[in-house]
Amino acid sequence: GFDTESGISVAWCELKDRNISNEERKRFFEEANMLKKLDHPNIVKYFDFFELQIENRQSKYILITELVPSGTLKTYLKHFTTVKEKIFKNWCRQILKGLFFLHSRNPPIIHRDLKCDNIFINGADGSLKLGDLGLATNRRAEFAKSVIGTPEFMAPEMYDECYDEAIDVYAFGMCILEMATGEYPYMECSNVAQIYRRVSQGIKPEALDKVSNEVVRDIIERCIQHTKAKRLTIKDLMKMDFFKEEEKKPPLDNNLASDVTFSIKILNTVHDEPWNIRLSMVFNEKTVDQREERVIDFRYFYLFDTCQSVLSEIIDTNILPQNLSLEIFSCIEKYIEQLNTAKRESETNKEIFSDDPTGTSKTILPSSCLHIPIKLGKRLIKVSMFYGDRDLNRNLKKKKSIGEKDS
């Protein structure tokens, strides 16, 4: 659906009246109100809820939630059977962050039905959100003491109707198992009774034998321990080296950017609109092999652009180190000033200006330059980088440039 007040697309979830009692109706509104207060990037946002009267004195209970357009993690796993370890870890971290948020509420909130079908993915940025929290409840609620969930992901204590947030850790282990193998836990069972018998006896799913990564297998086994006291906690999992986030490396080590040579030139003429400008930076190192050069071709619309706006867009792409922003700004500003002067003079003298007004030597891209076409918006045309190793040509002959399509 579409929320006309906020102007955003939303999901409309209907819960049909199954002749629920007044007590159950009261609990629904209590839980819906609880869900509405939750606000976390890895939890599907619940905007509103209400009761809708229909025929024969029946009611529908409506939940209005955030719309996650790319579907569930389950659907993704059906289409992409192999998941890279980096993506796998990123998914796990996001699930853990969502669970940690729920479990850190006062009182703790238990999801109770965590599975890949209830984890939604945003294909645009790869973010995950825990959804279908209709069964979630706080640990102190009596409503939690009931057998509700998906058998393949249910911890053994759920059948005893007495459990806490440790059941979400168990379900998380089963989610990892499905992500690692592409198989639903206990696929070898033909009915719910068989699943219950294996779970209650502490028999692990056969899919566990298909997990080739020993670290992942160990994590799964420690999450799905039959005795909940032996399971890892969400905090334990988040502290594990396997799930720690990798440190984001800057585009260039700031310590290596102390000696930089700039050159800048126009690629068309001052009479063209926009100006196509090439900015080249050579990061000089102790040895030739360590030298790095970055070349950026960008457009400058002289009628309305400013040096600051151009610089901001270039810096935002994370192509250049921010510690050089002043030097880059000064370089662009001086050059644009000279271009404006040259344009005015050429219009006065009716001359076509096309040479480099700075008098600097022309920037020639060497044959070993690696062109990287990336989506940079309307401003940037191309980014090129090359390194001191002149043998790069041999590698480029064997390997296509990044972003180049197969013929």
Coordinates of C-alpha atoms in Angstrom, one line a residue:
G1 CA 0.0 0.0 0.0
F2 CA 0.9 3.7 0.0
D3 CA 0.8 6.0 3.0
T4 CA -0.6 9.3 1.8
E5 CA 0.5 11.1 4.9
S6 CA 4.2 10.2 4.8
G7 CA 4.4 9.6 1.1
I8 CA 6.1 6.2 1.4
S9 CA 5.2 2.6 0.3
V10 CA 4.1 0.3 3.2
A11 CA 3.2 -3.3 3.7
W12 CA -0.4 -4.2 4.8
C13 CA -0.5 -7.3 7.0
E14 CA -3.9 -8.8 7.8
L15 CA -4.5 -11.1 10.8
K16 CA -7.9 -12.7 10.5
D17 CA -10.2 -13.1 13.4
R18 CA -10.1 -16.8 14.5
N19 CA -12.8 -16.3 17.2
I20 CA -10.1 -15.1 19.5
S21 CA -11.0 -14.3 23.1
N22 CA -11.2 -10.8 24.6
E23 CA -7.9 -11.6 26.4
E24 CA -6.2 -12.6 23.2
R25 CA -7.5 -9.4 21.5
K26 CA -6.1 -7.4 24.4
R27 CA -2.7 -9.0 24.1
F28 CA -2.7 -8.4 20.3
F29 CA -3.0 -4.6 20.9
E30 CA -0.5 -4.7 23.7
E31 CA 2.1 -6.5 21.4
A32 CA 1.3 -4.3 18.4
N33 CA 1.8 -1.2 20.5
M34 CA 5.1 -2.7 21.7
L35 CA 6.2 -3.3 18.1
K36 CA 5.3 0.2 17.1
K37 CA 7.9 1.6 19.5
L38 CA 10.8 -0.5 18.1
D39 CA 13.2 1.5 16.0
H40 CA 16.4 -0.2 14.7
P41 CA 17.9 -0.4 11.2
N42 CA 17.8 -4.2 11.3
I43 CA 14.2 -4.5 12.5
V44 CA 11.2 -4.0 10.1
K45 CA 9.5 -0.8 11.2
Y46 CA 5.9 -1.1 12.4
F47 CA 4.0 2.1 11.7
D48 CA 0.5 1.5 12.9
F49 CA -2.2 -1.1 13.8
F50 CA -6.0 -1.2 14.0
E51 CA -9.0 -3.4 14.0
L52 CA -11.3 -3.5 11.0
Q53 CA -14.9 -4.7 11.3
I54 CA -16.2 -6.9 8.5
E55 CA -19.3 -9.0 7.9
N56 CA -20.8 -11.4 10.4
R57 CA -19.4 -9.5 13.3
Q58 CA -15.9 -10.7 12.5
S59 CA -12.8 -8.5 12.6
K60 CA -9.5 -8.2 10.8
Y61 CA -6.4 -7.0 12.7
I62 CA -4.2 -4.8 10.5
L63 CA -0.5 -4.1 10.9
I64 CA 1.1 -1.4 8.8
T65 CA 4.8 -2.0 8.4
E66 CA 7.8 -0.9 6.4
L67 CA 8.0 -2.3 2.9
V68 CA 11.2 -4.1 2.1
P69 CA 11.0 -4.5 -1.7
S70 CA 13.6 -7.2 -2.4
G71 CA 11.9 -10.1 -0.6
T72 CA 13.1 -12.5 2.0
L73 CA 16.5 -14.0 2.6
K74 CA 14.9 -17.4 1.8
T75 CA 14.0 -16.3 -1.7
Y76 CA 17.5 -14.9 -2.2
L77 CA 19.1 -18.3 -1.2
K78 CA 16.9 -20.1 -3.7
H79 CA 18.3 -18.0 -6.6
F80 CA 21.9 -17.8 -5.4
T81 CA 22.9 -21.1 -4.0
T82 CA 26.5 -20.0 -3.3
V83 CA 27.1 -17.1 -0.9
K84 CA 30.5 -15.5 -0.6
E85 CA 32.0 -15.5 2.9
K86 CA 32.1 -11.7 3.1
I87 CA 28.4 -11.5 2.4
F88 CA 27.6 -14.4 4.7
K89 CA 29.4 -12.7 7.6
N90 CA 27.6 -9.4 6.8
W91 CA 24.2 -11.0 6.9
C92 CA 25.0 -12.8 10.2
R93 CA 26.2 -9.5 11.8
Q94 CA 23.0 -7.7 10.9
I95 CA 20.8 -10.5 12.2
L96 CA 22.8 -10.5 15.5
K97 CA 22.4 -6.7 15.8
G98 CA 18.7 -7.0 15.3
L99 CA 18.4 -9.8 17.9
F100 CA 20.7 -7.9 20.3
F101 CA 18.4 -4.9 20.1
L102 CA 15.3 -7.1 20.9
H103 CA 17.0 -8.9 23.7
S104 CA 18.3 -5.7 25.3
R105 CA 14.8 -4.2 25.8
N106 CA 13.4 -4.2 29.3
P107 CA 11.9 -6.7 29.5
P108 CA 13.7 -8.6 26.7
I109 CA 11.7 -9.2 23.6
I110 CA 11.8 -12.7 22.1
H111 CA 11.3 -13.1 18.3
R112 CA 10.1 -16.7 18.6
D113 CA 9.9 -17.3 14.9
L114 CA 13.3 -16.4 13.5
K115 CA 14.0 -18.1 10.1
C116 CA 15.2 -17.0 6.7
D117 CA 11.6 -16.7 5.5
N118 CA 11.1 -13.9 8.1
I119 CA 14.4 -12.0 7.4
F120 CA 13.9 -9.4 4.7
I121 CA 16.6 -8.1 2.4
N122 CA 17.1 -4.8 0.6
G123 CA 18.8 -5.6 -2.6
A124 CA 19.9 -2.0 -3.1
D125 CA 22.3 -1.8 -0.2
G126 CA 22.4 -5.4 1.1
S127 CA 20.8 -4.6 4.5
L128 CA 18.8 -7.2 6.4
K129 CA 15.7 -6.6 8.6
L130 CA 14.1 -9.0 11.0
G131 CA 10.4 -9.1 10.2
D132 CA 7.2 -11.0 11.0
L133 CA 7.4 -10.0 14.7
G134 CA 3.7 -10.9 15.1
L135 CA 4.8 -13.8 17.4
A136 CA 7.3 -11.7 19.3
T137 CA 6.6 -11.0 22.9
N138 CA 8.4 -9.9 26.1
R139 CA 9.9 -12.6 28.3
R140 CA 7.6 -11.8 31.2
A141 CA 4.4 -12.3 29.3
E142 CA 2.3 -15.4 29.8
F143 CA 1.5 -15.4 26.1
A144 CA 5.2 -16.4 25.5
K145 CA 4.6 -19.7 27.2
S146 CA 2.9 -21.4 24.2
V147 CA 4.0 -23.6 21.4
I148 CA 4.1 -21.2 18.4
G149 CA 6.8 -21.2 15.7
T150 CA 8.3 -23.2 12.9
P151 CA 9.2 -26.7 13.9
E152 CA 12.5 -26.8 12.0
F153 CA 13.7 -23.7 13.9
M154 CA 12.2 -24.4 17.3
A155 CA 14.4 -25.1 20.3
P156 CA 13.5 -28.2 22.3
E157 CA 12.4 -26.2 25.3
M158 CA 9.7 -24.5 23.3
Y159 CA 7.7 -27.7 23.3
D160 CA 7.8 -27.5 27.1
E161 CA 6.2 -24.1 26.9
C162 CA 8.9 -22.5 29.1
Y163 CA 11.6 -20.6 27.4
D164 CA 13.6 -17.4 27.1
E165 CA 15.7 -15.5 24.5
A166 CA 17.9 -18.6 24.1
I167 CA 15.4 -19.9 21.6
D168 CA 16.4 -17.1 19.2
V169 CA 20.0 -18.2 19.5
Y170 CA 18.9 -21.7 18.5
A171 CA 16.9 -20.4 15.6
F172 CA 19.9 -18.2 14.5
G173 CA 22.0 -21.4 14.4
M174 CA 19.5 -22.9 12.1
C175 CA 19.4 -19.8 9.9
I176 CA 23.2 -20.0 9.5
L177 CA 22.8 -23.7 8.6
E178 CA 20.4 -22.8 5.8
M179 CA 22.6 -19.9 4.6
A180 CA 25.6 -22.2 4.5
T181 CA 24.0 -25.1 2.8
G182 CA 20.9 -23.7 1.0
E183 CA 18.9 -26.5 2.7
Y184 CA 16.0 -26.2 5.2
P185 CA 16.9 -27.9 8.5
Y186 CA 15.6 -31.5 9.0
M187 CA 14.7 -31.9 5.3
E188 CA 15.2 -35.6 5.9
C189 CA 12.0 -35.6 8.0
S190 CA 8.7 -36.2 6.3
N191 CA 6.4 -34.8 9.0
V192 CA 6.4 -32.6 12.1
A193 CA 6.3 -35.6 14.4
Q194 CA 9.7 -36.8 13.1
I195 CA 11.2 -33.3 13.5
Y196 CA 9.9 -33.2 17.1
R197 CA 11.4 -36.6 17.9
R198 CA 14.8 -35.7 16.5
V199 CA 14.8 -32.3 18.2
S200 CA 13.8 -33.6 21.6
Q201 CA 16.5 -36.3 21.4
G202 CA 19.1 -33.8 20.5
I203 CA 19.8 -35.2 17.0
K204 CA 21.3 -32.6 14.7
P205 CA 20.0 -32.0 11.2
E206 CA 21.8 -34.0 8.5
A207 CA 22.5 -30.8 6.6
L208 CA 25.1 -30.0 9.3
D209 CA 27.4 -32.6 7.7
K210 CA 27.4 -30.5 4.5
V211 CA 28.9 -27.4 6.1
S212 CA 32.5 -27.4 4.8
N213 CA 33.7 -24.4 6.8
E214 CA 34.8 -25.8 10.2
V215 CA 34.4 -22.4 12.0
V216 CA 30.9 -22.0 10.7
R217 CA 30.0 -25.6 11.6
D218 CA 31.4 -25.0 15.2
I219 CA 29.3 -21.9 15.6
I220 CA 26.1 -23.7 14.4
E221 CA 26.7 -26.6 16.8
R222 CA 27.3 -24.2 19.8
C223 CA 24.0 -22.3 18.9
I224 CA 21.8 -25.4 18.6
Q225 CA 22.9 -27.2 21.8
H226 CA 20.1 -29.2 23.2
T227 CA 20.6 -27.7 26.7
K228 CA 20.0 -24.0 26.4
A229 CA 22.6 -23.2 29.2
K230 CA 25.3 -24.6 26.9
R231 CA 24.4 -22.3 24.0
L232 CA 26.2 -19.2 23.1
T233 CA 24.5 -15.9 23.8
I234 CA 24.0 -13.1 21.3
K235 CA 26.7 -11.1 23.1
D236 CA 29.1 -14.1 22.8
L237 CA 28.4 -14.4 19.1
M238 CA 29.0 -10.7 18.5
K239 CA 32.4 -10.8 20.2
M240 CA 33.6 -13.7 18.0
D241 CA 36.4 -12.9 15.6
F242 CA 34.5 -14.5 12.8
F243 CA 31.7 -11.9 13.0
K244 CA 33.8 -8.8 13.7
E245 CA 33.5 -6.1 11.1
E246 CA 36.5 -5.6 8.9
E247 CA 38.2 -2.2 9.3
K248 CA 37.3 0.0 6.4
K249 CA 40.5 1.1 4.7
P250 CA 40.7 4.6 3.4
P251 CA 41.1 5.1 -0.4
L252 CA 44.7 5.9 0.2
D253 CA 46.9 5.7 3.3
N254 CA 47.1 9.3 4.6
N255 CA 50.7 8.6 5.6
L256 CA 51.6 8.0 2.0
A257 CA 50.0 11.1 0.7
S258 CA 52.6 13.6 2.0
D259 CA 54.4 14.0 -1.4
V260 CA 51.8 14.6 -4.1
T261 CA 52.3 16.2 -7.5
F262 CA 49.2 17.8 -9.1
S263 CA 48.5 18.6 -12.7
I264 CA 45.2 19.7 -14.3
K265 CA 44.1 20.5 -17.8
I266 CA 41.1 21.1 -19.9
L267 CA 40.2 18.4 -22.5
N268 CA 38.0 20.5 -24.7
T269 CA 37.9 24.3 -25.1
V270 CA 36.8 27.1 -22.9
H271 CA 33.9 27.7 -25.3
D272 CA 32.4 24.3 -24.7
E273 CA 29.7 23.7 -22.1
P274 CA 30.5 22.0 -19.8
W275 CA 34.2 22.0 -19.5
N276 CA 35.8 18.6 -19.4
I277 CA 38.7 18.7 -17.0
R278 CA 41.3 16.2 -16.0
L279 CA 42.9 16.3 -12.6
S280 CA 45.9 14.1 -12.1
M281 CA 47.7 13.3 -8.8
V282 CA 50.9 11.4 -8.5
F283 CA 51.7 10.0 -5.0
N284 CA 55.5 9.8 -5.0
E285 CA 57.0 7.0 -2.9
K286 CA 60.5 5.9 -2.1
T287 CA 60.6 3.4 -4.9
V288 CA 59.1 3.5 -8.5
D289 CA 57.1 0.4 -7.9
Q290 CA 55.2 2.1 -5.0
R291 CA 54.3 5.1 -7.0
E292 CA 50.5 5.6 -7.5
E293 CA 48.7 7.9 -9.8
R294 CA 45.0 8.8 -9.9
V295 CA 43.4 10.6 -12.8
I296 CA 39.9 12.0 -12.6
D297 CA 38.0 13.4 -15.5
F298 CA 35.1 15.5 -14.5
R299 CA 32.6 18.1 -15.9
Y300 CA 32.5 21.7 -14.8
F301 CA 29.4 23.8 -15.7
Y302 CA 30.9 27.2 -15.5
L303 CA 27.5 29.0 -15.6
F304 CA 26.4 27.6 -12.2
D305 CA 29.1 25.4 -10.7
T306 CA 31.5 26.3 -7.9
C307 CA 34.8 24.8 -7.0
Q308 CA 33.4 23.8 -3.6
S309 CA 30.5 22.0 -5.1
V310 CA 32.8 20.1 -7.5
L311 CA 35.2 19.2 -4.7
S312 CA 32.4 18.0 -2.4
E313 CA 31.1 15.6 -5.0
I314 CA 34.5 14.2 -5.8
I315 CA 35.4 13.7 -2.1
D316 CA 32.0 12.1 -1.4
T317 CA 32.8 9.3 -3.9
N318 CA 35.6 8.2 -1.5
I319 CA 38.1 8.2 -4.4
L320 CA 40.4 10.6 -2.9
P321 CA 41.7 11.0 0.7
Q322 CA 40.0 13.8 2.6
N323 CA 43.3 15.0 4.1
L324 CA 44.1 16.4 0.6
S325 CA 40.9 18.3 0.2
L326 CA 42.5 21.7 0.7
E327 CA 45.3 21.0 -1.8
I328 CA 42.8 19.7 -4.4
F329 CA 40.5 22.7 -3.8
S330 CA 43.3 25.1 -4.3
C331 CA 44.4 23.3 -7.5
I332 CA 40.9 23.4 -9.0
E333 CA 40.2 26.9 -7.9
K334 CA 43.3 28.4 -9.4
Y335 CA 42.8 26.5 -12.6
I336 CA 39.1 27.5 -13.0
E337 CA 40.1 31.1 -12.4
Q338 CA 42.5 30.9 -15.2
L339 CA 40.0 29.2 -17.5
N340 CA 37.4 32.0 -16.7
T341 CA 40.1 34.6 -17.5
A342 CA 41.0 32.8 -20.7
K343 CA 37.4 32.5 -21.7
R344 CA 36.8 36.3 -21.3
E345 CA 39.9 37.2 -23.2
S346 CA 39.2 34.8 -26.0
E347 CA 35.7 36.2 -26.3
T348 CA 37.1 39.7 -26.5
N349 CA 39.8 38.7 -29.0
K350 CA 37.5 36.3 -30.9
E351 CA 40.2 33.6 -30.4
I352 CA 39.6 30.0 -29.7
F353 CA 41.5 28.9 -26.6
S354 CA 42.4 25.2 -26.3
D355 CA 45.9 24.9 -24.8
D356 CA 46.6 24.3 -21.1
P357 CA 46.5 27.9 -19.6
T358 CA 48.5 26.7 -16.6
G359 CA 51.6 26.0 -18.6
T360 CA 52.0 22.6 -16.9
S361 CA 53.0 19.6 -18.9
K362 CA 50.2 17.6 -20.4
T363 CA 49.0 14.6 -18.5
I364 CA 49.5 11.5 -20.6
L365 CA 47.8 8.3 -19.5
P366 CA 50.4 5.5 -19.8
S367 CA 49.6 2.3 -21.5
S368 CA 49.6 0.6 -18.1
C369 CA 46.8 2.7 -16.8
L370 CA 43.8 0.8 -15.6
H371 CA 40.5 2.5 -16.4
I372 CA 37.7 1.8 -13.9
P373 CA 34.2 2.8 -15.2
I374 CA 32.1 3.2 -12.1
K375 CA 28.7 4.9 -11.5
L376 CA 29.6 8.4 -10.5
G377 CA 26.6 10.3 -11.5
K378 CA 26.6 13.2 -14.0
R379 CA 29.6 14.9 -12.6
L380 CA 32.5 12.4 -13.0
I381 CA 33.3 11.0 -16.4
K382 CA 36.0 8.5 -15.6
V383 CA 38.4 7.5 -12.9
S384 CA 41.8 6.0 -13.8
M385 CA 44.5 4.6 -11.6
F386 CA 47.9 3.1 -12.3
Y387 CA 50.9 2.0 -10.3
G388 CA 54.7 2.1 -10.7
D389 CA 54.9 -1.5 -11.9
R390 CA 55.2 -1.2 -15.7
D391 CA 54.6 -5.0 -16.0
L392 CA 50.9 -4.2 -15.4
N393 CA 50.4 -4.4 -19.2
R394 CA 50.9 -8.1 -19.2
N395 CA 48.2 -8.6 -16.6
L396 CA 45.8 -6.4 -18.4
K397 CA 46.1 -8.5 -21.6
K398 CA 45.0 -11.5 -19.7
K399 CA 42.4 -9.9 -17.6
K400 CA 39.5 -7.6 -18.5
S401 CA 39.3 -4.2 -16.9
I402 CA 36.8 -3.8 -14.0
G403 CA 33.3 -3.3 -15.3
E404 CA 34.1 -4.4 -18.9
K405 CA 31.4 -6.6 -20.3
D406 CA 32.1 -9.9 -22.0
S407 CA 31.8 -9.8 -25.7

